[in-house]
Amino acid sequence: MARTPSNMLELSTKAPPFILLDTVTGTMLNLQQLKGEKGTVVMFICNHCPFVIHVNPKITELANVYQEKGIQFIAISSNDIENYPQDAPHLMKLKATEEGYPFPYLYDETQEVAKSYDAACTPDFYLFDEELSLVYRGQLDDSRPENGIPLTGKDLFNAMDALLNGTQVSNIQKPSIGCNIKWKAN
C-alpha cells in the first residue's frame, strides 16, 4: 500500500466553494447548502483504498453522532475513474448504501475541488467552523490497516468536541496517511 501523507492546508483557510454531483441522490449540491450549523467536516475518500475501507465504520459512526450536534459531514471522491473504474459514481452510490453513509458522497470529476483543498490522500479530513474557517486537518486517529491500533477517531473526535465546546482546537495535528489521490494524466 502506498502511504501518502496529507498536505496540511493552513489553519484558518476558508473552505473553497464547490458544486458537485451527489452520487446517491443524483443532484448537484454546493457547500453552502451542505454546511453544518456549528461546523463542517469535508473528507476526501474513495471506494477502493484500504485506508478508507479501514475507517469507514468509524466515519459513519461519528457522522451519525455529530450531525445531530450540528456538524455536517461531506464525503468527496476525486479519483480518476478512467484508470480506477471501481471509484465511478454508480459504484460510489452502491458503496454509500452498503456502508450506510449518513452524508452525501460527492463526485469531483474535474479534480478541481481536491486541488482547491490541497487534498493529497484518501482519507483526508478537514474540519471547518460555522464560518467555514479551517480549524483542523489531518488524521482520524493513529489506526491504520494492519497496525493493530484500535480505530477510535480520537483526533477528529477531539477537534469536533473542542469546536462544539468553544475551546481551542489543539494545534498538534498529525497528517492523515492513505492512498494518494489518483490524479488524471495531463
Short mmCIF file of C-alpha atoms in Angstrom, two decimals:
data_model
loop_
_atom_site.label_atom_id
_atom_site.label_comp_id
_atom_site.label_asym_id
_atom_site.label_seq_id
_atom_site.Cartn_x
_atom_site.Cartn_y
_atom_site.Cartn_z
CA MET A 1 0.00 0.00 0.00
CA ALA A 2 1.22 3.47 -0.85
CA ARG A 3 1.44 5.71 2.22
CA THR A 4 0.83 9.31 1.17
CA PRO A 5 0.51 11.99 3.91
CA SER A 6 -1.85 14.98 3.95
CA ASN A 7 -0.52 18.31 2.71
CA MET A 8 -1.85 20.04 5.87
CA LEU A 9 -3.65 23.08 4.46
CA GLU A 10 -3.00 26.21 6.55
CA LEU A 11 -5.33 26.65 9.52
CA SER A 12 -7.89 29.49 9.19
CA THR A 13 -8.13 28.87 5.42
CA LYS A 14 -11.71 29.42 4.22
CA ALA A 15 -13.36 26.32 2.77
CA PRO A 16 -13.18 26.54 -1.02
CA PRO A 17 -16.70 26.54 -2.51
CA PHE A 18 -17.89 23.75 -4.78
CA ILE A 19 -20.86 22.40 -6.68
CA LEU A 20 -20.65 18.63 -7.15
CA LEU A 21 -22.80 15.64 -8.04
CA ASP A 22 -24.21 13.74 -5.07
CA THR A 23 -23.92 10.18 -6.33
CA VAL A 24 -26.68 8.95 -4.00
CA THR A 25 -29.46 11.41 -4.98
CA GLY A 26 -28.19 12.30 -8.46
CA THR A 27 -28.47 16.02 -7.67
CA MET A 28 -25.91 18.79 -7.75
CA LEU A 29 -25.11 20.11 -4.27
CA ASN A 30 -22.98 23.01 -3.11
CA LEU A 31 -21.03 23.75 0.05
CA GLN A 32 -23.41 26.50 1.20
CA GLN A 33 -26.36 24.06 1.03
CA LEU A 34 -24.48 21.37 2.89
CA LYS A 35 -22.51 23.21 5.57
CA GLY A 36 -23.36 22.49 9.18
CA GLU A 37 -24.79 24.97 11.65
CA LYS A 38 -21.83 24.55 14.01
CA GLY A 39 -19.19 23.03 11.75
CA THR A 40 -18.46 21.03 8.62
CA VAL A 41 -16.23 18.02 8.03
CA VAL A 42 -15.07 17.68 4.43
CA MET A 43 -13.35 14.38 3.76
CA PHE A 44 -11.74 13.05 0.63
CA ILE A 45 -12.36 9.32 0.37
CA CYS A 46 -12.86 6.71 -2.35
CA ASN A 47 -14.28 3.22 -2.74
CA HIS A 48 -11.17 1.09 -3.16
CA CYS A 49 -8.49 2.49 -0.82
CA PRO A 50 -7.69 0.08 2.05
CA PHE A 51 -7.14 3.05 4.40
CA VAL A 52 -10.67 4.32 3.68
CA ILE A 53 -12.18 0.83 3.94
CA HIS A 54 -10.49 0.59 7.36
CA VAL A 55 -12.03 3.86 8.67
CA ASN A 56 -15.48 3.59 7.04
CA PRO A 57 -17.23 2.20 10.16
CA LYS A 58 -15.83 4.98 12.36
CA ILE A 59 -16.62 7.87 9.98
CA THR A 60 -20.18 6.58 9.65
CA GLU A 61 -20.47 6.33 13.45
CA LEU A 62 -19.00 9.81 14.03
CA ALA A 63 -21.26 11.33 11.37
CA ASN A 64 -24.34 9.77 12.95
CA VAL A 65 -23.42 11.30 16.32
CA TYR A 66 -22.05 14.70 15.30
CA GLN A 67 -24.54 15.59 12.57
CA GLU A 68 -27.19 15.61 15.32
CA LYS A 69 -24.98 18.14 17.15
CA GLY A 70 -24.75 20.48 14.13
CA ILE A 71 -21.54 19.31 12.42
CA GLN A 72 -22.27 18.23 8.84
CA PHE A 73 -20.13 15.59 7.13
CA ILE A 74 -19.43 15.70 3.38
CA ALA A 75 -17.50 12.99 1.51
CA ILE A 76 -15.85 13.67 -1.84
CA SER A 77 -14.15 11.28 -4.25
CA SER A 78 -11.81 12.89 -6.76
CA ASN A 79 -10.12 9.82 -8.22
CA ASP A 80 -9.55 9.33 -11.95
CA ILE A 81 -12.25 6.79 -12.86
CA GLU A 82 -10.74 6.03 -16.24
CA ASN A 83 -7.81 4.28 -14.56
CA TYR A 84 -9.70 3.40 -11.35
CA PRO A 85 -13.19 2.38 -12.54
CA GLN A 86 -14.07 0.98 -9.10
CA ASP A 87 -14.42 4.63 -7.97
CA ALA A 88 -17.05 5.51 -10.62
CA PRO A 89 -20.17 7.40 -9.47
CA HIS A 90 -22.58 4.46 -9.82
CA LEU A 91 -20.25 2.38 -7.62
CA MET A 92 -19.91 5.30 -5.17
CA LYS A 93 -23.70 5.19 -4.78
CA LEU A 94 -23.53 1.45 -4.04
CA LYS A 95 -20.72 1.98 -1.50
CA ALA A 96 -22.66 4.75 0.26
CA THR A 97 -25.69 2.47 0.56
CA GLU A 98 -23.60 -0.53 1.63
CA GLU A 99 -21.79 1.48 4.33
CA GLY A 100 -24.93 3.36 5.42
CA TYR A 101 -23.30 6.75 4.90
CA PRO A 102 -25.49 9.39 6.59
CA PHE A 103 -23.81 12.10 4.50
CA PRO A 104 -23.59 13.00 0.81
CA TYR A 105 -20.92 11.22 -1.24
CA LEU A 106 -19.93 13.70 -3.95
CA TYR A 107 -18.03 13.12 -7.18
CA ASP A 108 -15.30 15.61 -8.16
CA GLU A 109 -14.98 14.71 -11.85
CA THR A 110 -12.62 17.58 -12.78
CA GLN A 111 -10.50 17.13 -9.63
CA GLU A 112 -10.60 20.91 -9.17
CA VAL A 113 -12.16 20.61 -5.71
CA ALA A 114 -9.41 18.26 -4.47
CA LYS A 115 -6.83 20.69 -5.84
CA SER A 116 -8.53 23.68 -4.17
CA TYR A 117 -8.38 21.86 -0.79
CA ASP A 118 -4.80 20.73 -1.46
CA ALA A 119 -6.01 17.17 -0.79
CA ALA A 120 -3.34 14.53 -1.20
CA CYS A 121 -4.63 11.23 0.09
CA THR A 122 -7.65 9.14 0.96
CA PRO A 123 -8.80 9.58 3.61
CA ASP A 124 -8.01 13.28 4.11
CA PHE A 125 -10.06 15.14 6.77
CA TYR A 126 -10.83 18.87 7.13
CA LEU A 127 -12.93 20.42 9.93
CA PHE A 128 -14.30 23.91 9.39
CA ASP A 129 -16.09 26.05 11.95
CA GLU A 130 -19.52 27.66 11.46
CA GLU A 131 -17.87 30.41 9.38
CA LEU A 132 -16.17 27.77 7.18
CA SER A 133 -12.73 28.61 8.57
CA LEU A 134 -10.35 25.63 8.89
CA VAL A 135 -9.74 24.56 12.50
CA TYR A 136 -8.47 21.01 11.98
CA ARG A 137 -6.92 18.96 9.18
CA GLY A 138 -5.22 15.62 9.23
CA GLN A 139 -5.84 12.13 10.52
CA LEU A 140 -8.88 10.47 12.02
CA ASP A 141 -6.62 8.73 14.57
CA ASP A 142 -3.43 6.63 14.71
CA SER A 143 -5.10 3.42 13.46
CA ARG A 144 -4.07 2.11 10.06
CA PRO A 145 -4.84 -1.17 8.30
CA GLU A 146 -2.83 -3.94 9.96
CA ASN A 147 -1.06 -1.76 12.59
CA GLY A 148 -3.12 -3.22 15.44
CA ILE A 149 -4.06 0.18 16.91
CA PRO A 150 -7.81 0.35 17.67
CA LEU A 151 -9.95 2.58 15.48
CA THR A 152 -11.25 5.36 17.76
CA GLY A 153 -11.49 8.52 15.63
CA LYS A 154 -9.97 10.39 18.59
CA ASP A 155 -8.12 13.11 16.67
CA LEU A 156 -11.17 14.24 14.70
CA PHE A 157 -13.47 13.50 17.68
CA ASN A 158 -11.38 15.76 19.97
CA ALA A 159 -11.31 18.55 17.37
CA MET A 160 -15.10 18.40 16.90
CA ASP A 161 -15.69 18.40 20.66
CA ALA A 162 -13.42 21.42 21.11
CA LEU A 163 -15.28 23.24 18.33
CA LEU A 164 -18.65 22.45 19.90
CA ASN A 165 -17.45 23.43 23.39
CA GLY A 166 -15.99 26.73 22.16
CA THR A 167 -12.48 25.77 23.25
CA GLN A 168 -9.25 25.96 21.26
CA VAL A 169 -8.74 23.06 18.87
CA SER A 170 -5.30 21.62 19.56
CA ASN A 171 -2.54 22.85 17.25
CA ILE A 172 -0.95 19.40 17.47
CA GLN A 173 -2.40 17.88 14.32
CA LYS A 174 -0.95 14.86 12.54
CA PRO A 175 -1.23 14.33 8.79
CA SER A 176 -3.58 11.66 7.59
CA ILE A 177 -1.90 8.76 5.81
CA GLY A 178 -3.51 6.91 2.94
CA CYS A 179 -3.52 6.15 -0.75
CA ASN A 180 -2.65 9.08 -2.97
CA ILE A 181 -5.50 10.70 -4.87
CA LYS A 182 -5.48 9.14 -8.33
CA TRP A 183 -4.82 12.20 -10.48
CA LYS A 184 -5.68 12.26 -14.17
CA ALA A 185 -2.79 12.46 -16.60
CA ASN A 186 -2.48 15.96 -18.05
#
